[in-house]
Amino acid sequence: MSTPEGQVFDLGYRHYDGPREGRTRARRALFVNGVRTCFGLGRGAWAKVLPVLFLVAVMAPAAILSIMAGLLGEVFADVLDLPGPQDYYAIVSPILLIFAAIIAPELLCSDRKSGVINLYLVRPLSSNDYVASRWLSFFAVSLVFIYAGQVVLLTGLAMGSEEPFAYVRENWAHVPRFLLAGLAIAAVTTTIPLAAASLTTRRAYASLAVIGLFVVTTVVVAALSEIDCVTSPDVEQSTSGRQANSDSTSGASLAVTFGSGGLAGLDNSNTGCEPELGIVGRWARLLDFGGIPLQISDLIFGEYEEELTPETELIPLPPSVAVVWWIVIVSVPAAVLWSRYRRLVT
């Protein structure tokens, strides 16, 4: 008979005797995992390239503007009207939207497709904990990308100024403004992509849906809310008359009023500007999901224009409507996201 070469030892079940940190530790671990996923940490090299490229892309305009302001000097920079902190979000918003559309689905679609979500949702972690941790992780990453360019821009403008400390003293108010405006933008760029990702297990579908939503609505709104400004002889004559009689006509520049039928219109004899589609064009701005956060940013920076002028590209919304609609486009996708994951455990 041959002697057996292996042996089996019955060691019994060994209980876990380490620390039990509960839900707080689980939430924190999920948050950290979400941040690492967004930056591609712990994954291959290609997963890290895309976030780095996006980060460079949102900071590059700030670096270029800072160099131009430093080379030209404050006088020439003012003459050329170089963009400042109040304009920067409008410059990089397409990059931020594309970044959110591509990266956000990574946090949700993979977990459901691989079935890892079922492991996450065992006790003590609940579906609310999962959604909140994932949302906060991408919100934090979005803020990094949103604030990065502003920090570079303000630092560059201050260092390029003849008196950096004087520049900081004169422009310190930009800091709380861009911080608050960044929160408003990040709430939209976080909630809408995650809500779309909650509806499918395919990351490509979620990304295309979000990009399509922003692109299509932007094009449609631009077509519907275009302002027609025409310089006619009547307008020129009216303009000359106003210059000669500025004291009596100083208040007759633009008149956008809401009567019983909606938008009453503009005083075309004074400005030559009118909305091509009237009330329809004005309220079409509600469909501009990518532009609403920028209107909130303009409100915060004090750059919001309620009137129609030849320089106004699109018909603006009343400030109160812009704020309410921003709340709607954040809360409705958030409700969709929450309800989708509530059904996973019911």
Short mmCIF file of C-alpha atoms in Angstrom, two decimals:
data_model
loop_
_atom_site.label_atom_id
_atom_site.label_comp_id
_atom_site.label_asym_id
_atom_site.label_seq_id
_atom_site.Cartn_x
_atom_site.Cartn_y
_atom_site.Cartn_z
CA MET A 1 0.00 0.00 0.00
CA SER A 2 1.16 3.52 -0.78
CA THR A 3 1.46 6.09 1.96
CA PRO A 4 -0.84 9.15 1.49
CA GLU A 5 1.12 12.29 0.67
CA GLY A 6 -1.38 14.85 1.98
CA GLN A 7 -3.09 15.46 5.30
CA VAL A 8 -6.23 17.36 6.26
CA PHE A 9 -6.28 19.34 9.47
CA ASP A 10 -9.60 20.38 10.95
CA LEU A 11 -8.79 23.78 12.40
CA GLY A 12 -12.43 24.79 12.81
CA TYR A 13 -14.05 28.15 12.06
CA ARG A 14 -12.05 31.11 13.23
CA HIS A 15 -14.15 34.09 14.25
CA TYR A 16 -13.16 37.61 13.21
CA ASP A 17 -11.74 39.37 16.24
CA GLY A 18 -10.68 42.66 14.61
CA PRO A 19 -12.35 46.06 15.00
CA ARG A 20 -15.92 46.47 13.77
CA GLU A 21 -16.32 50.05 12.56
CA GLY A 22 -19.87 49.87 11.23
CA ARG A 23 -21.64 52.02 8.65
CA THR A 24 -19.40 55.06 8.99
CA ARG A 25 -16.34 53.08 7.96
CA ALA A 26 -18.24 51.47 5.09
CA ARG A 27 -19.42 54.85 3.80
CA ARG A 28 -15.92 56.28 4.02
CA ALA A 29 -14.44 53.29 2.21
CA LEU A 30 -17.02 53.61 -0.57
CA PHE A 31 -16.32 57.34 -0.87
CA VAL A 32 -12.56 56.78 -1.13
CA ASN A 33 -13.11 54.00 -3.64
CA GLY A 34 -15.24 56.34 -5.75
CA VAL A 35 -12.55 59.03 -5.78
CA ARG A 36 -9.89 56.48 -6.71
CA THR A 37 -12.10 55.15 -9.49
CA CYS A 38 -12.57 58.62 -10.97
CA PHE A 39 -8.82 59.20 -11.12
CA GLY A 40 -8.07 55.65 -12.31
CA LEU A 41 -6.02 54.80 -9.22
CA GLY A 42 -5.45 51.09 -8.73
CA ARG A 43 -6.17 50.42 -12.40
CA GLY A 44 -4.20 50.36 -15.62
CA ALA A 45 -2.27 53.26 -17.13
CA TRP A 46 -4.99 54.10 -19.66
CA ALA A 47 -7.52 54.62 -16.88
CA LYS A 48 -5.26 57.33 -15.44
CA VAL A 49 -4.57 59.08 -18.75
CA LEU A 50 -8.10 60.35 -19.36
CA PRO A 51 -8.58 62.11 -15.99
CA VAL A 52 -5.14 63.71 -16.30
CA LEU A 53 -5.95 64.97 -19.80
CA PHE A 54 -9.21 66.49 -18.58
CA LEU A 55 -7.44 68.13 -15.64
CA VAL A 56 -4.83 69.63 -17.95
CA ALA A 57 -7.58 70.78 -20.31
CA VAL A 58 -9.46 72.72 -17.62
CA MET A 59 -6.26 74.38 -16.39
CA ALA A 60 -4.69 75.17 -19.77
CA PRO A 61 -6.94 78.17 -20.58
CA ALA A 62 -6.17 79.65 -17.15
CA ALA A 63 -2.44 79.28 -17.71
CA ILE A 64 -2.69 80.87 -21.17
CA LEU A 65 -4.76 83.80 -19.90
CA SER A 66 -2.36 84.33 -17.00
CA ILE A 67 0.64 84.40 -19.34
CA MET A 68 -1.10 86.82 -21.71
CA ALA A 69 -2.08 89.14 -18.85
CA GLY A 70 1.47 89.05 -17.49
CA LEU A 71 3.06 89.81 -20.87
CA LEU A 72 0.59 92.51 -21.89
CA GLY A 73 0.28 94.22 -18.53
CA GLU A 74 -2.86 95.34 -16.79
CA VAL A 75 -3.56 98.26 -19.15
CA PHE A 76 -3.47 96.22 -22.36
CA ALA A 77 -5.29 93.34 -20.67
CA ASP A 78 -8.13 95.71 -19.82
CA VAL A 79 -8.15 97.11 -23.35
CA LEU A 80 -8.35 93.62 -24.85
CA ASP A 81 -10.96 92.68 -22.22
CA LEU A 82 -9.31 89.36 -21.36
CA PRO A 83 -11.63 86.90 -19.58
CA GLY A 84 -11.43 86.89 -15.80
CA PRO A 85 -12.67 84.60 -13.02
CA GLN A 86 -16.25 85.63 -13.74
CA ASP A 87 -15.91 84.35 -17.34
CA TYR A 88 -13.83 81.24 -16.76
CA TYR A 89 -16.60 78.74 -16.08
CA ALA A 90 -18.23 79.57 -19.41
CA ILE A 91 -14.91 78.83 -21.14
CA VAL A 92 -14.33 75.40 -19.58
CA SER A 93 -17.95 74.26 -19.17
CA PRO A 94 -17.90 72.01 -22.30
CA ILE A 95 -14.83 70.23 -20.92
CA LEU A 96 -16.47 69.78 -17.51
CA LEU A 97 -19.65 68.38 -19.07
CA ILE A 98 -17.77 65.88 -21.23
CA PHE A 99 -15.64 64.83 -18.26
CA ALA A 100 -18.75 64.24 -16.14
CA ALA A 101 -20.49 62.31 -18.91
CA ILE A 102 -17.53 59.94 -19.39
CA ILE A 103 -16.30 59.43 -15.83
CA ALA A 104 -19.52 59.41 -13.76
CA PRO A 105 -20.92 56.15 -15.24
CA GLU A 106 -17.76 54.37 -14.05
CA LEU A 107 -19.03 54.68 -10.47
CA LEU A 108 -22.41 53.01 -10.97
CA CYS A 109 -22.61 50.94 -14.15
CA SER A 110 -19.69 48.63 -13.34
CA ASP A 111 -21.04 47.77 -9.88
CA ARG A 112 -24.42 46.71 -11.24
CA LYS A 113 -23.06 44.93 -14.30
CA SER A 114 -20.63 42.82 -12.25
CA GLY A 115 -23.08 42.25 -9.39
CA VAL A 116 -20.80 43.92 -6.84
CA ILE A 117 -23.71 46.15 -5.85
CA ASN A 118 -25.33 43.16 -4.13
CA LEU A 119 -22.27 42.80 -1.91
CA TYR A 120 -22.23 46.50 -1.12
CA LEU A 121 -25.87 46.50 -0.06
CA VAL A 122 -25.57 43.85 2.63
CA ARG A 123 -25.81 45.08 6.18
CA PRO A 124 -24.84 47.57 7.50
CA LEU A 125 -24.57 49.54 4.21
CA SER A 126 -27.95 50.65 2.81
CA SER A 127 -28.91 51.82 -0.67
CA ASN A 128 -29.07 55.38 0.62
CA ASP A 129 -25.53 55.04 1.95
CA TYR A 130 -24.34 53.71 -1.40
CA VAL A 131 -25.97 56.47 -3.45
CA ALA A 132 -24.82 59.22 -1.08
CA SER A 133 -21.23 57.94 -1.01
CA ARG A 134 -21.03 57.64 -4.79
CA TRP A 135 -22.64 61.06 -5.30
CA LEU A 136 -20.33 62.75 -2.80
CA SER A 137 -17.24 61.10 -4.26
CA PHE A 138 -17.95 62.35 -7.77
CA PHE A 139 -19.08 65.73 -6.42
CA ALA A 140 -15.71 66.09 -4.68
CA VAL A 141 -13.83 65.11 -7.83
CA SER A 142 -15.90 67.55 -9.89
CA LEU A 143 -15.00 70.35 -7.49
CA VAL A 144 -11.32 69.57 -7.95
CA PHE A 145 -11.66 69.96 -11.72
CA ILE A 146 -13.90 73.03 -11.43
CA TYR A 147 -11.72 74.90 -8.95
CA ALA A 148 -8.37 73.94 -10.47
CA GLY A 149 -8.60 76.40 -13.34
CA GLN A 150 -9.83 79.24 -11.13
CA VAL A 151 -6.96 78.75 -8.69
CA VAL A 152 -4.43 78.76 -11.53
CA LEU A 153 -6.04 81.84 -13.09
CA LEU A 154 -6.18 83.90 -9.91
CA THR A 155 -2.65 82.88 -8.94
CA GLY A 156 -1.32 83.71 -12.38
CA LEU A 157 -3.09 87.07 -12.54
CA ALA A 158 -1.81 87.99 -9.09
CA MET A 159 1.77 86.94 -9.84
CA GLY A 160 1.70 88.73 -13.20
CA SER A 161 0.49 91.96 -11.64
CA GLU A 162 2.95 94.72 -10.80
CA GLU A 163 1.75 94.60 -7.19
CA PRO A 164 0.53 91.07 -6.38
CA PHE A 165 -0.65 91.88 -2.87
CA ALA A 166 -2.60 94.90 -4.09
CA TYR A 167 -4.22 92.73 -6.75
CA VAL A 168 -5.28 90.20 -4.12
CA ARG A 169 -6.73 92.94 -1.92
CA GLU A 170 -8.72 94.36 -4.81
CA ASN A 171 -9.98 91.03 -6.14
CA TRP A 172 -10.35 88.84 -3.05
CA ALA A 173 -14.14 88.85 -3.49
CA HIS A 174 -13.72 86.61 -6.54
CA VAL A 175 -12.69 83.72 -4.28
CA PRO A 176 -15.99 83.17 -2.40
CA ARG A 177 -17.87 83.86 -5.63
CA PHE A 178 -16.11 81.22 -7.70
CA LEU A 179 -16.33 78.78 -4.78
CA LEU A 180 -20.10 79.24 -4.55
CA ALA A 181 -20.57 79.20 -8.32
CA GLY A 182 -18.48 76.04 -8.51
CA LEU A 183 -20.81 74.32 -6.06
CA ALA A 184 -23.79 75.19 -8.27
CA ILE A 185 -22.07 73.85 -11.38
CA ALA A 186 -20.79 70.69 -9.67
CA ALA A 187 -24.28 69.84 -8.41
CA VAL A 188 -25.54 69.71 -12.01
CA THR A 189 -22.52 67.95 -13.52
CA THR A 190 -22.72 65.32 -10.78
CA THR A 191 -26.43 64.62 -10.50
CA ILE A 192 -27.49 64.42 -14.15
CA PRO A 193 -24.73 61.98 -15.29
CA LEU A 194 -25.22 59.74 -12.25
CA ALA A 195 -28.98 59.70 -12.82
CA ALA A 196 -28.39 58.63 -16.42
CA ALA A 197 -25.93 55.95 -15.27
CA SER A 198 -28.53 54.55 -12.87
CA LEU A 199 -30.78 53.69 -15.83
CA THR A 200 -28.36 51.36 -17.63
CA THR A 201 -25.48 48.98 -17.02
CA ARG A 202 -23.65 50.11 -20.17
CA ARG A 203 -21.26 52.98 -19.54
CA ALA A 204 -21.14 53.97 -23.20
CA TYR A 205 -24.93 54.34 -23.34
CA ALA A 206 -24.97 56.55 -20.26
CA SER A 207 -22.13 58.73 -21.56
CA LEU A 208 -23.70 59.18 -24.98
CA ALA A 209 -27.07 59.98 -23.43
CA VAL A 210 -25.60 62.73 -21.24
CA ILE A 211 -23.47 64.23 -24.01
CA GLY A 212 -26.44 64.09 -26.37
CA LEU A 213 -28.66 65.78 -23.80
CA PHE A 214 -26.31 68.72 -23.36
CA VAL A 215 -25.47 69.09 -27.06
CA VAL A 216 -29.01 68.77 -28.41
CA THR A 217 -30.56 71.09 -25.83
CA THR A 218 -27.83 73.68 -26.40
CA VAL A 219 -28.38 73.67 -30.16
CA VAL A 220 -32.17 73.74 -29.88
CA VAL A 221 -32.16 76.55 -27.33
CA ALA A 222 -29.69 78.59 -29.39
CA ALA A 223 -32.04 78.33 -32.36
CA LEU A 224 -35.23 79.09 -30.42
CA SER A 225 -33.98 81.94 -28.24
CA GLU A 226 -31.89 83.83 -30.77
CA ILE A 227 -32.13 87.61 -30.60
CA ASP A 228 -32.53 89.62 -33.77
CA CYS A 229 -30.77 92.99 -33.56
CA VAL A 230 -31.15 95.09 -36.71
CA THR A 231 -29.74 98.55 -37.27
CA SER A 232 -32.30 100.47 -39.30
CA PRO A 233 -32.60 104.19 -40.20
CA ASP A 234 -35.36 104.52 -37.63
CA VAL A 235 -33.10 103.03 -35.00
CA GLU A 236 -30.21 105.31 -35.92
CA GLN A 237 -32.48 108.35 -35.86
CA SER A 238 -33.87 107.24 -32.51
CA THR A 239 -30.36 106.76 -31.18
CA SER A 240 -29.36 110.27 -32.27
CA GLY A 241 -32.45 111.68 -30.65
CA ARG A 242 -31.63 109.94 -27.38
CA GLN A 243 -28.11 111.32 -27.43
CA ALA A 244 -29.45 114.86 -27.90
CA ASN A 245 -32.12 114.46 -25.26
CA SER A 246 -30.48 112.08 -22.80
CA ASP A 247 -32.08 113.74 -19.77
CA SER A 248 -35.62 113.12 -20.98
CA THR A 249 -35.12 109.65 -22.41
CA SER A 250 -32.56 108.06 -20.07
CA GLY A 251 -34.99 105.43 -18.90
CA ALA A 252 -36.12 104.23 -22.33
CA SER A 253 -33.42 101.76 -23.26
CA LEU A 254 -34.96 98.31 -23.05
CA ALA A 255 -38.41 97.30 -21.94
CA VAL A 256 -38.97 93.60 -21.32
CA THR A 257 -42.27 93.28 -19.54
CA PHE A 258 -44.71 90.54 -18.77
CA GLY A 259 -48.31 91.39 -19.45
CA SER A 260 -51.38 89.20 -19.44
CA GLY A 261 -50.15 87.46 -22.55
CA GLY A 262 -46.52 86.93 -21.46
CA LEU A 263 -43.61 88.81 -23.02
CA ALA A 264 -44.85 92.21 -24.11
CA GLY A 265 -41.75 92.83 -26.21
CA LEU A 266 -39.07 95.42 -26.70
CA ASP A 267 -39.04 99.07 -27.58
CA ASN A 268 -37.67 98.46 -31.07
CA SER A 269 -37.58 102.19 -31.87
CA ASN A 270 -34.92 102.56 -29.19
CA THR A 271 -32.82 99.40 -29.51
CA GLY A 272 -33.53 97.55 -32.76
CA CYS A 273 -33.43 94.26 -30.79
CA GLU A 274 -36.27 91.81 -30.49
CA PRO A 275 -36.71 88.10 -29.74
CA GLU A 276 -37.45 86.27 -32.96
CA LEU A 277 -39.91 83.87 -31.29
CA GLY A 278 -41.11 86.15 -28.50
CA ILE A 279 -42.25 84.40 -25.34
CA VAL A 280 -41.42 80.97 -26.77
CA GLY A 281 -37.82 81.97 -27.35
CA ARG A 282 -37.46 83.44 -23.88
CA TRP A 283 -38.74 80.41 -22.01
CA ALA A 284 -36.90 77.98 -24.28
CA ARG A 285 -33.87 78.74 -22.11
CA LEU A 286 -35.38 76.33 -19.58
CA LEU A 287 -34.22 73.50 -21.84
CA ASP A 288 -30.58 74.60 -21.68
CA PHE A 289 -29.41 72.18 -18.99
CA GLY A 290 -25.77 73.08 -19.52
CA GLY A 291 -26.40 76.83 -19.55
CA ILE A 292 -28.53 77.14 -16.41
CA PRO A 293 -25.54 76.61 -14.04
CA LEU A 294 -23.67 79.33 -15.95
CA GLN A 295 -26.57 81.71 -15.42
CA ILE A 296 -26.37 80.96 -11.69
CA SER A 297 -22.65 81.71 -11.89
CA ASP A 298 -23.39 85.04 -13.57
CA LEU A 299 -25.85 85.86 -10.79
CA ILE A 300 -23.22 85.14 -8.15
CA PHE A 301 -20.58 87.22 -9.92
CA GLY A 302 -23.03 90.06 -10.55
CA GLU A 303 -22.70 89.64 -14.32
CA TYR A 304 -26.29 88.59 -14.98
CA GLU A 305 -28.04 90.52 -17.76
CA GLU A 306 -31.81 90.61 -17.70
CA GLU A 307 -32.17 92.97 -20.63
CA LEU A 308 -31.84 92.34 -24.35
CA THR A 309 -28.96 94.16 -25.98
CA PRO A 310 -26.99 93.71 -29.21
CA GLU A 311 -24.30 92.03 -27.05
CA THR A 312 -26.75 89.52 -25.56
CA GLU A 313 -26.39 86.22 -27.43
CA LEU A 314 -29.48 84.50 -26.02
CA ILE A 315 -32.64 85.70 -24.35
CA PRO A 316 -32.00 85.63 -20.58
CA LEU A 317 -34.40 84.32 -17.97
CA PRO A 318 -35.54 86.31 -14.95
CA PRO A 319 -33.10 85.62 -12.08
CA SER A 320 -35.73 84.01 -9.84
CA VAL A 321 -36.73 81.63 -12.63
CA ALA A 322 -33.10 80.66 -13.25
CA VAL A 323 -32.62 79.82 -9.56
CA VAL A 324 -35.84 77.81 -9.32
CA TRP A 325 -35.07 75.92 -12.52
CA TRP A 326 -31.55 75.11 -11.28
CA ILE A 327 -33.14 73.55 -8.20
CA VAL A 328 -35.46 71.53 -10.45
CA ILE A 329 -32.73 70.17 -12.74
CA VAL A 330 -30.77 69.06 -9.69
CA SER A 331 -33.60 67.65 -7.56
CA VAL A 332 -35.46 65.71 -10.29
CA PRO A 333 -32.41 63.68 -11.47
CA ALA A 334 -31.48 63.18 -7.81
CA ALA A 335 -34.94 61.73 -7.17
CA VAL A 336 -34.54 59.41 -10.17
CA LEU A 337 -31.15 58.25 -8.90
CA TRP A 338 -32.47 57.63 -5.39
CA SER A 339 -35.60 55.78 -6.53
CA ARG A 340 -33.64 53.50 -8.87
CA TYR A 341 -31.46 52.23 -6.03
CA ARG A 342 -34.31 52.05 -3.55
CA ARG A 343 -35.91 49.45 -5.83
CA LEU A 344 -32.80 47.27 -5.63
CA VAL A 345 -33.50 46.44 -2.00
CA THR A 346 -37.31 46.32 -2.06
#
